[in-house]
Amino acid sequence: MIIDQKKAKKILLEGGNVIIPTETVYGLAGSINCPNSIETIYRLKNRPKQNPLIIHFANLKQVLECVEDVPESFYRLAKFFWPGPLTMVLQGRNNLNHAITAGLKTVAVRIPAHLETLKLIEETGPLVAPSANISGRPSSTKIKHIENDFGKNFPILEGTEPICGLESTIIGWIDNKWVFLRHGVISLQEIERFLGENINHSDLQICPGTKFRHYSPEAKIFYSNEMFFKADAIVGYENRSYLSKKPFYSLGRDDDPKKIAYRLFDLFRRFDEDCLKNVWIDIKLPNEGLYITIIERILKASYTDSSNFESNVL
Ligand code: AMP
Ligand code: MG
């Protein structure tokens, strides 16, 4: 159910939940000052309690009320990438609700690039907002995805649909250096180029959420040559030929990673609508930029073991 700014503000300040659009995916929001609404987010999503939440802010002043001991490079990154799809994990202030941080000393923060949502957060104050989907399922990028997971009556703030279709990139300021925590809309190379230094991947302990299985449709996703012949449908790129009579689902052209990213989760959900059991996806994509995020999302969603991700990237 689409609601306006005024109604959304009222629900959030009274401790309720509203789904908000962002430029990445839809988020299931609650106020950081309402423990009940945070509790409800974990329950509605069936999200593991050890998986902390990202706080969304309208401006830098709000951010600085929740974090401390930030490096000078934080301000530079914020100025360049915000509002936008970069999440930074920083030292959190002591007064933050433990349910947000899963008891960690760090907190994940971001200013989304979305007009209506920024306007709302200016009024309500910071909002936690994990993706608006049941945990483990693909993130919601369209209203119908939300309705599918939470029903037609769940309040959704009016505003432009997400334009990226994938989640934010996460980096963390840990032990006085930046580490890479999650692939996302902004590529690792872009951040490295901006900072003028290499950033290492962190181990899983720091970013608990990355260890959970994610983004999966009910259909089983495969990418091995062998499964090409066994799957019910082929997912690939319209400028490649697959020599198969099976139903074909297009991710767009292979030279348009933004479109591939935008279509991916919507396609995942269509597999289920179309009652597919086994789907083969072409993951032969360049090992660079946004393609790396796309491949990582497919591997995380796929039925086969994704632990050897790097070696599967072509
Ligand atoms: P999402 O599920 O897209 O809302 O992203 C949340 C992810 O951000 C979590 O799964 C963690 O990996 C990461 N994250 C959130 N809060 C923290 C934190 N305090 N410290 C480290 N990582 C965090
Ligand atoms: Mg999510």
Coordinates of C-alpha atoms and ligand atoms in Angstrom, one line a residue:
M1 CA 0.0 0.0 0.0
I2 CA 1.6 3.3 -1.1
I3 CA 1.6 6.0 1.5
D4 CA 2.7 9.7 1.5
Q5 CA 5.5 11.4 3.5
K6 CA 3.2 12.5 6.3
K7 CA 1.7 9.1 6.9
A8 CA 5.2 7.4 6.7
K9 CA 6.6 9.9 9.3
K10 CA 3.7 9.2 11.7
I11 CA 4.1 5.4 11.5
L12 CA 7.8 5.6 12.0
L13 CA 7.7 8.0 14.9
E14 CA 5.1 5.8 16.6
G15 CA 7.4 2.8 16.4
G16 CA 6.0 1.2 13.3
N17 CA 7.7 0.1 10.1
V18 CA 7.5 1.4 6.6
I19 CA 9.1 0.2 3.4
I20 CA 11.2 2.9 1.8
P21 CA 12.6 3.1 -1.8
T22 CA 16.4 3.8 -2.2
E23 CA 18.5 3.9 -5.3
T24 CA 19.8 0.4 -4.6
V25 CA 16.8 -1.8 -3.5
Y26 CA 13.7 -1.3 -1.2
G27 CA 14.5 -1.2 2.5
L28 CA 12.3 -2.3 5.4
A29 CA 12.7 0.7 7.7
G30 CA 12.3 1.5 11.4
S31 CA 13.5 4.3 13.6
I32 CA 16.8 3.8 15.4
N33 CA 15.1 5.2 18.5
C34 CA 12.3 2.6 18.6
P35 CA 13.5 -0.8 19.8
N36 CA 10.1 -2.3 18.9
S37 CA 10.4 -1.4 15.3
I38 CA 13.9 -2.9 15.1
E39 CA 12.7 -6.1 16.8
T40 CA 9.9 -6.2 14.2
I41 CA 12.3 -6.0 11.3
Y42 CA 14.2 -9.0 12.5
R43 CA 11.0 -10.9 13.0
L44 CA 9.3 -10.0 9.7
K45 CA 12.4 -10.8 7.7
N46 CA 13.2 -13.8 9.7
R47 CA 16.7 -12.4 9.9
P48 CA 19.4 -14.0 12.1
K49 CA 20.0 -11.8 15.2
Q50 CA 23.8 -11.8 14.5
N51 CA 23.3 -10.0 11.2
P52 CA 23.5 -6.2 12.0
L53 CA 21.6 -3.5 10.3
I54 CA 22.7 -0.5 8.2
I55 CA 21.6 2.9 9.4
H56 CA 20.4 5.3 6.7
F57 CA 20.8 9.1 7.2
A58 CA 19.8 12.3 5.5
N59 CA 23.0 14.3 6.1
L60 CA 26.5 14.1 7.6
K61 CA 25.4 15.8 10.8
Q62 CA 23.1 12.9 11.6
V63 CA 25.8 10.4 10.8
L64 CA 28.3 12.1 13.1
E65 CA 25.9 11.7 16.0
C66 CA 26.2 7.9 15.7
V67 CA 29.9 7.3 15.0
E68 CA 33.2 8.3 16.5
D69 CA 37.0 8.2 15.8
V70 CA 36.5 8.5 12.1
P71 CA 39.6 9.1 9.9
E72 CA 40.0 12.1 7.7
S73 CA 39.5 9.9 4.6
F74 CA 35.9 9.2 5.8
Y75 CA 35.0 12.8 5.1
R76 CA 36.6 12.6 1.7
L77 CA 34.7 9.4 0.8
A78 CA 31.5 10.8 2.2
K79 CA 31.9 14.0 0.1
F80 CA 32.5 12.0 -3.1
F81 CA 30.3 9.0 -2.8
W82 CA 27.3 10.3 -0.7
P83 CA 24.4 10.4 -1.2
G84 CA 25.0 7.1 -2.9
P85 CA 25.4 3.3 -2.7
L86 CA 28.5 3.2 -0.4
T87 CA 28.1 1.9 3.2
M88 CA 30.9 2.6 5.7
V89 CA 31.4 0.5 8.8
L90 CA 32.9 2.8 11.5
Q91 CA 33.4 2.9 15.3
G92 CA 29.9 3.3 16.8
R93 CA 28.9 5.5 19.7
N94 CA 28.1 3.7 22.9
N95 CA 24.5 4.7 23.1
L96 CA 23.5 2.8 19.9
N97 CA 20.9 0.1 20.4
H98 CA 22.6 -3.4 20.4
A99 CA 20.0 -4.9 18.2
I100 CA 21.2 -2.6 15.4
T101 CA 24.8 -3.5 15.7
A102 CA 24.3 -7.1 16.8
G103 CA 26.4 -6.2 19.8
L104 CA 29.5 -5.1 17.7
K105 CA 31.4 -1.9 18.5
T106 CA 31.1 -0.9 14.9
V107 CA 28.1 0.5 13.0
A108 CA 27.3 0.5 9.3
V109 CA 26.2 3.9 7.9
R110 CA 25.0 5.3 4.6
I111 CA 23.3 8.3 3.0
P112 CA 21.1 7.0 0.2
A113 CA 20.7 8.9 -3.1
H114 CA 16.9 9.0 -3.1
L115 CA 15.0 12.2 -3.0
E116 CA 11.8 11.1 -1.2
T117 CA 13.6 8.9 1.3
L118 CA 16.1 11.6 2.2
K119 CA 13.2 14.0 2.7
L120 CA 11.6 11.4 5.1
I121 CA 14.8 10.8 7.1
E122 CA 15.3 14.5 7.6
E123 CA 11.9 14.5 9.4
T124 CA 12.1 11.2 11.3
G125 CA 15.9 11.0 12.1
P126 CA 18.0 8.0 11.1
L127 CA 16.3 4.8 10.0
V128 CA 17.7 1.2 10.0
A129 CA 16.6 -0.4 6.7
P130 CA 17.8 -3.8 5.6
S131 CA 16.5 -5.0 2.2
A132 CA 12.7 -5.5 2.1
N133 CA 12.7 -9.2 1.5
I134 CA 12.4 -12.3 3.7
S135 CA 16.0 -13.3 4.7
G136 CA 17.7 -15.4 2.1
R137 CA 15.4 -14.3 -0.8
P138 CA 16.3 -11.9 -3.5
S139 CA 16.1 -8.2 -2.5
S140 CA 13.0 -6.4 -3.6
T141 CA 13.5 -4.0 -6.5
K142 CA 9.8 -3.6 -7.5
I143 CA 6.5 -3.1 -5.6
K144 CA 5.3 -6.6 -6.6
H145 CA 8.3 -8.2 -4.9
I146 CA 7.4 -6.5 -1.7
E147 CA 3.8 -7.5 -1.9
N148 CA 4.9 -11.0 -2.5
D149 CA 7.0 -11.2 0.7
F150 CA 5.0 -8.9 3.0
G151 CA 1.4 -8.7 1.6
K152 CA -0.5 -6.0 -0.3
N153 CA -1.2 -3.9 2.9
F154 CA 2.3 -3.2 4.1
P155 CA 2.9 0.6 3.9
I156 CA 5.4 1.7 1.3
L157 CA 6.6 5.3 0.9
E158 CA 5.7 6.8 -2.4
G159 CA 8.7 7.6 -4.6
T160 CA 10.9 6.5 -7.5
E161 CA 11.6 2.7 -7.8
P162 CA 15.2 1.6 -7.2
I163 CA 17.4 2.3 -10.2
C164 CA 20.4 0.1 -9.4
G165 CA 18.7 -3.2 -8.4
L166 CA 21.7 -4.3 -6.3
E167 CA 22.8 -3.5 -2.7
S168 CA 25.4 -1.0 -1.6
T169 CA 29.1 -1.7 -1.4
I170 CA 30.4 -2.0 2.1
I171 CA 33.9 -1.0 3.4
G172 CA 35.0 -0.7 7.0
W173 CA 37.5 1.3 8.9
I174 CA 39.0 -1.4 11.0
D175 CA 42.3 -1.2 13.0
N176 CA 43.2 2.1 11.3
K177 CA 42.8 0.9 7.7
W178 CA 40.0 0.5 5.1
V179 CA 38.9 -3.1 4.4
F180 CA 36.5 -4.4 1.8
L181 CA 33.4 -6.0 3.3
R182 CA 30.8 -6.5 0.6
H183 CA 30.7 -6.2 -3.2
G184 CA 28.0 -3.8 -4.4
V185 CA 27.0 -1.1 -6.8
I186 CA 30.3 0.8 -6.5
S187 CA 33.2 -1.4 -7.5
L188 CA 36.3 -2.0 -5.4
Q189 CA 38.5 -0.5 -8.1
E190 CA 36.5 2.8 -8.0
I191 CA 37.1 3.1 -4.3
E192 CA 40.8 2.2 -4.6
R193 CA 41.2 4.7 -7.4
F194 CA 39.6 7.4 -5.2
L195 CA 41.7 6.6 -2.1
G196 CA 44.9 6.0 -4.1
E197 CA 45.6 2.7 -2.3
N198 CA 44.7 -1.0 -2.4
I199 CA 42.1 -2.2 0.0
N200 CA 42.2 -5.8 1.3
H201 CA 39.2 -8.0 1.8
S202 CA 38.3 -8.5 5.4
D203 CA 37.7 -11.9 7.0
L204 CA 34.1 -12.9 7.6
Q205 CA 34.1 -12.2 11.4
I206 CA 33.9 -8.4 10.9
C207 CA 30.9 -8.5 8.6
P208 CA 28.7 -11.2 9.9
G209 CA 26.0 -10.9 7.2
T210 CA 28.2 -12.0 4.4
K211 CA 28.3 -15.6 5.6
F212 CA 24.6 -16.2 5.3
R213 CA 23.1 -17.7 2.1
H214 CA 21.5 -14.9 0.2
Y215 CA 19.5 -13.7 -2.8
S216 CA 18.1 -17.2 -3.6
P217 CA 14.9 -17.9 -5.6
E218 CA 13.2 -21.3 -5.0
A219 CA 14.5 -22.4 -8.4
K220 CA 17.9 -23.9 -8.2
I221 CA 20.5 -21.9 -10.1
F222 CA 23.5 -23.6 -11.9
Y223 CA 26.3 -22.3 -14.0
S224 CA 28.4 -25.4 -14.9
N225 CA 28.6 -26.6 -18.5
E226 CA 27.2 -29.9 -17.5
M227 CA 24.0 -28.3 -16.1
F228 CA 23.4 -26.3 -19.3
F229 CA 21.9 -29.4 -20.8
K230 CA 19.9 -30.4 -17.8
A231 CA 18.3 -27.1 -16.8
D232 CA 14.7 -26.1 -17.6
A233 CA 15.7 -22.6 -18.8
I234 CA 18.7 -20.6 -19.9
V235 CA 19.6 -17.1 -18.6
G236 CA 22.0 -15.2 -20.7
Y237 CA 22.8 -12.1 -22.9
E238 CA 20.8 -11.1 -25.9
N239 CA 24.0 -10.6 -28.0
R240 CA 25.2 -14.2 -27.4
S241 CA 23.7 -17.4 -29.0
Y242 CA 23.1 -20.4 -26.8
L243 CA 22.0 -23.1 -29.3
S244 CA 19.2 -24.3 -27.1
K245 CA 15.4 -24.6 -27.6
K246 CA 14.7 -24.1 -23.9
P247 CA 13.0 -20.9 -22.6
F248 CA 15.4 -18.0 -22.6
Y249 CA 15.5 -15.2 -20.1
S250 CA 17.6 -12.2 -21.0
L251 CA 19.8 -10.1 -18.7
G252 CA 20.3 -7.6 -21.5
R253 CA 23.5 -7.2 -23.4
D254 CA 26.8 -8.6 -22.0
D255 CA 28.4 -5.1 -22.3
D256 CA 25.8 -3.4 -20.2
P257 CA 26.5 -4.4 -16.5
K258 CA 24.2 -1.7 -15.1
K259 CA 21.2 -3.3 -17.0
I260 CA 22.3 -6.8 -15.9
A261 CA 22.4 -5.7 -12.3
Y262 CA 19.1 -4.0 -12.6
R263 CA 17.4 -7.1 -14.1
L264 CA 19.0 -9.8 -11.9
F265 CA 16.8 -9.9 -8.8
D266 CA 13.6 -9.4 -10.8
L267 CA 14.5 -12.3 -13.0
F268 CA 15.3 -14.5 -9.9
R269 CA 11.7 -13.8 -8.8
R270 CA 10.3 -14.5 -12.2
F271 CA 11.8 -18.0 -12.2
D272 CA 9.5 -18.8 -9.2
E273 CA 6.5 -17.2 -10.8
D274 CA 7.1 -19.4 -13.9
C275 CA 7.6 -22.5 -11.6
L276 CA 11.1 -23.3 -12.9
K277 CA 13.0 -25.9 -11.0
N278 CA 16.5 -25.7 -12.5
V279 CA 17.9 -22.6 -14.2
W280 CA 21.3 -22.3 -15.9
I281 CA 22.9 -18.8 -15.9
D282 CA 25.8 -17.7 -18.1
I283 CA 28.4 -16.2 -15.7
K284 CA 31.2 -15.8 -18.3
L285 CA 31.6 -12.1 -17.7
P286 CA 34.7 -9.9 -17.4
N287 CA 36.4 -10.0 -14.0
E288 CA 36.1 -6.3 -13.3
G289 CA 33.9 -3.5 -11.9
L290 CA 30.2 -4.1 -11.5
Y291 CA 30.5 -7.5 -13.2
I292 CA 32.3 -8.9 -10.1
T293 CA 29.3 -7.9 -7.9
I294 CA 26.9 -9.5 -10.4
I295 CA 28.8 -12.8 -10.5
E296 CA 29.1 -12.8 -6.7
R297 CA 25.4 -12.4 -6.3
I298 CA 24.7 -15.2 -8.8
L299 CA 27.2 -17.5 -7.0
K300 CA 25.7 -16.7 -3.6
A301 CA 22.2 -17.5 -4.9
S302 CA 23.4 -20.6 -6.7
Y303 CA 22.8 -24.2 -5.7
T304 CA 26.3 -25.3 -6.3
D305 CA 29.0 -24.6 -3.8
S306 CA 30.1 -21.0 -4.2
S307 CA 33.2 -21.1 -2.0
N308 CA 35.5 -21.3 -5.1
F309 CA 34.0 -18.0 -6.4
E310 CA 37.3 -16.5 -7.6
S311 CA 38.3 -19.5 -9.7
N312 CA 34.9 -19.5 -11.4
V313 CA 35.2 -16.0 -12.6
L314 CA 36.2 -15.8 -16.2
Ligands
AMP1 P1 21.8 -5.6 4.4 O1 21.5 -7.0 4.8 O2 21.9 -5.3 3.0 O3 21.1 -4.6 5.2 O4 23.4 -5.3 4.9 C1 23.7 -5.5 6.2 C2 25.1 -5.9 6.2 O5 26.0 -4.9 6.6 C3 25.3 -7.0 7.2 O6 25.0 -8.2 6.7 C4 26.8 -6.9 7.6 O7 27.5 -7.7 6.8 C5 27.0 -5.4 7.4 N1 27.0 -4.7 8.6 C6 26.0 -4.0 9.2 N2 26.3 -3.5 10.4 C7 27.6 -3.9 10.6 C8 28.5 -3.7 11.6 N3 28.2 -3.0 12.7 N4 29.8 -4.1 11.5 C9 30.1 -4.8 10.4 N5 29.3 -5.1 9.4 C10 28.1 -4.6 9.5
MG2 MG 19.5 -8.0 2.3

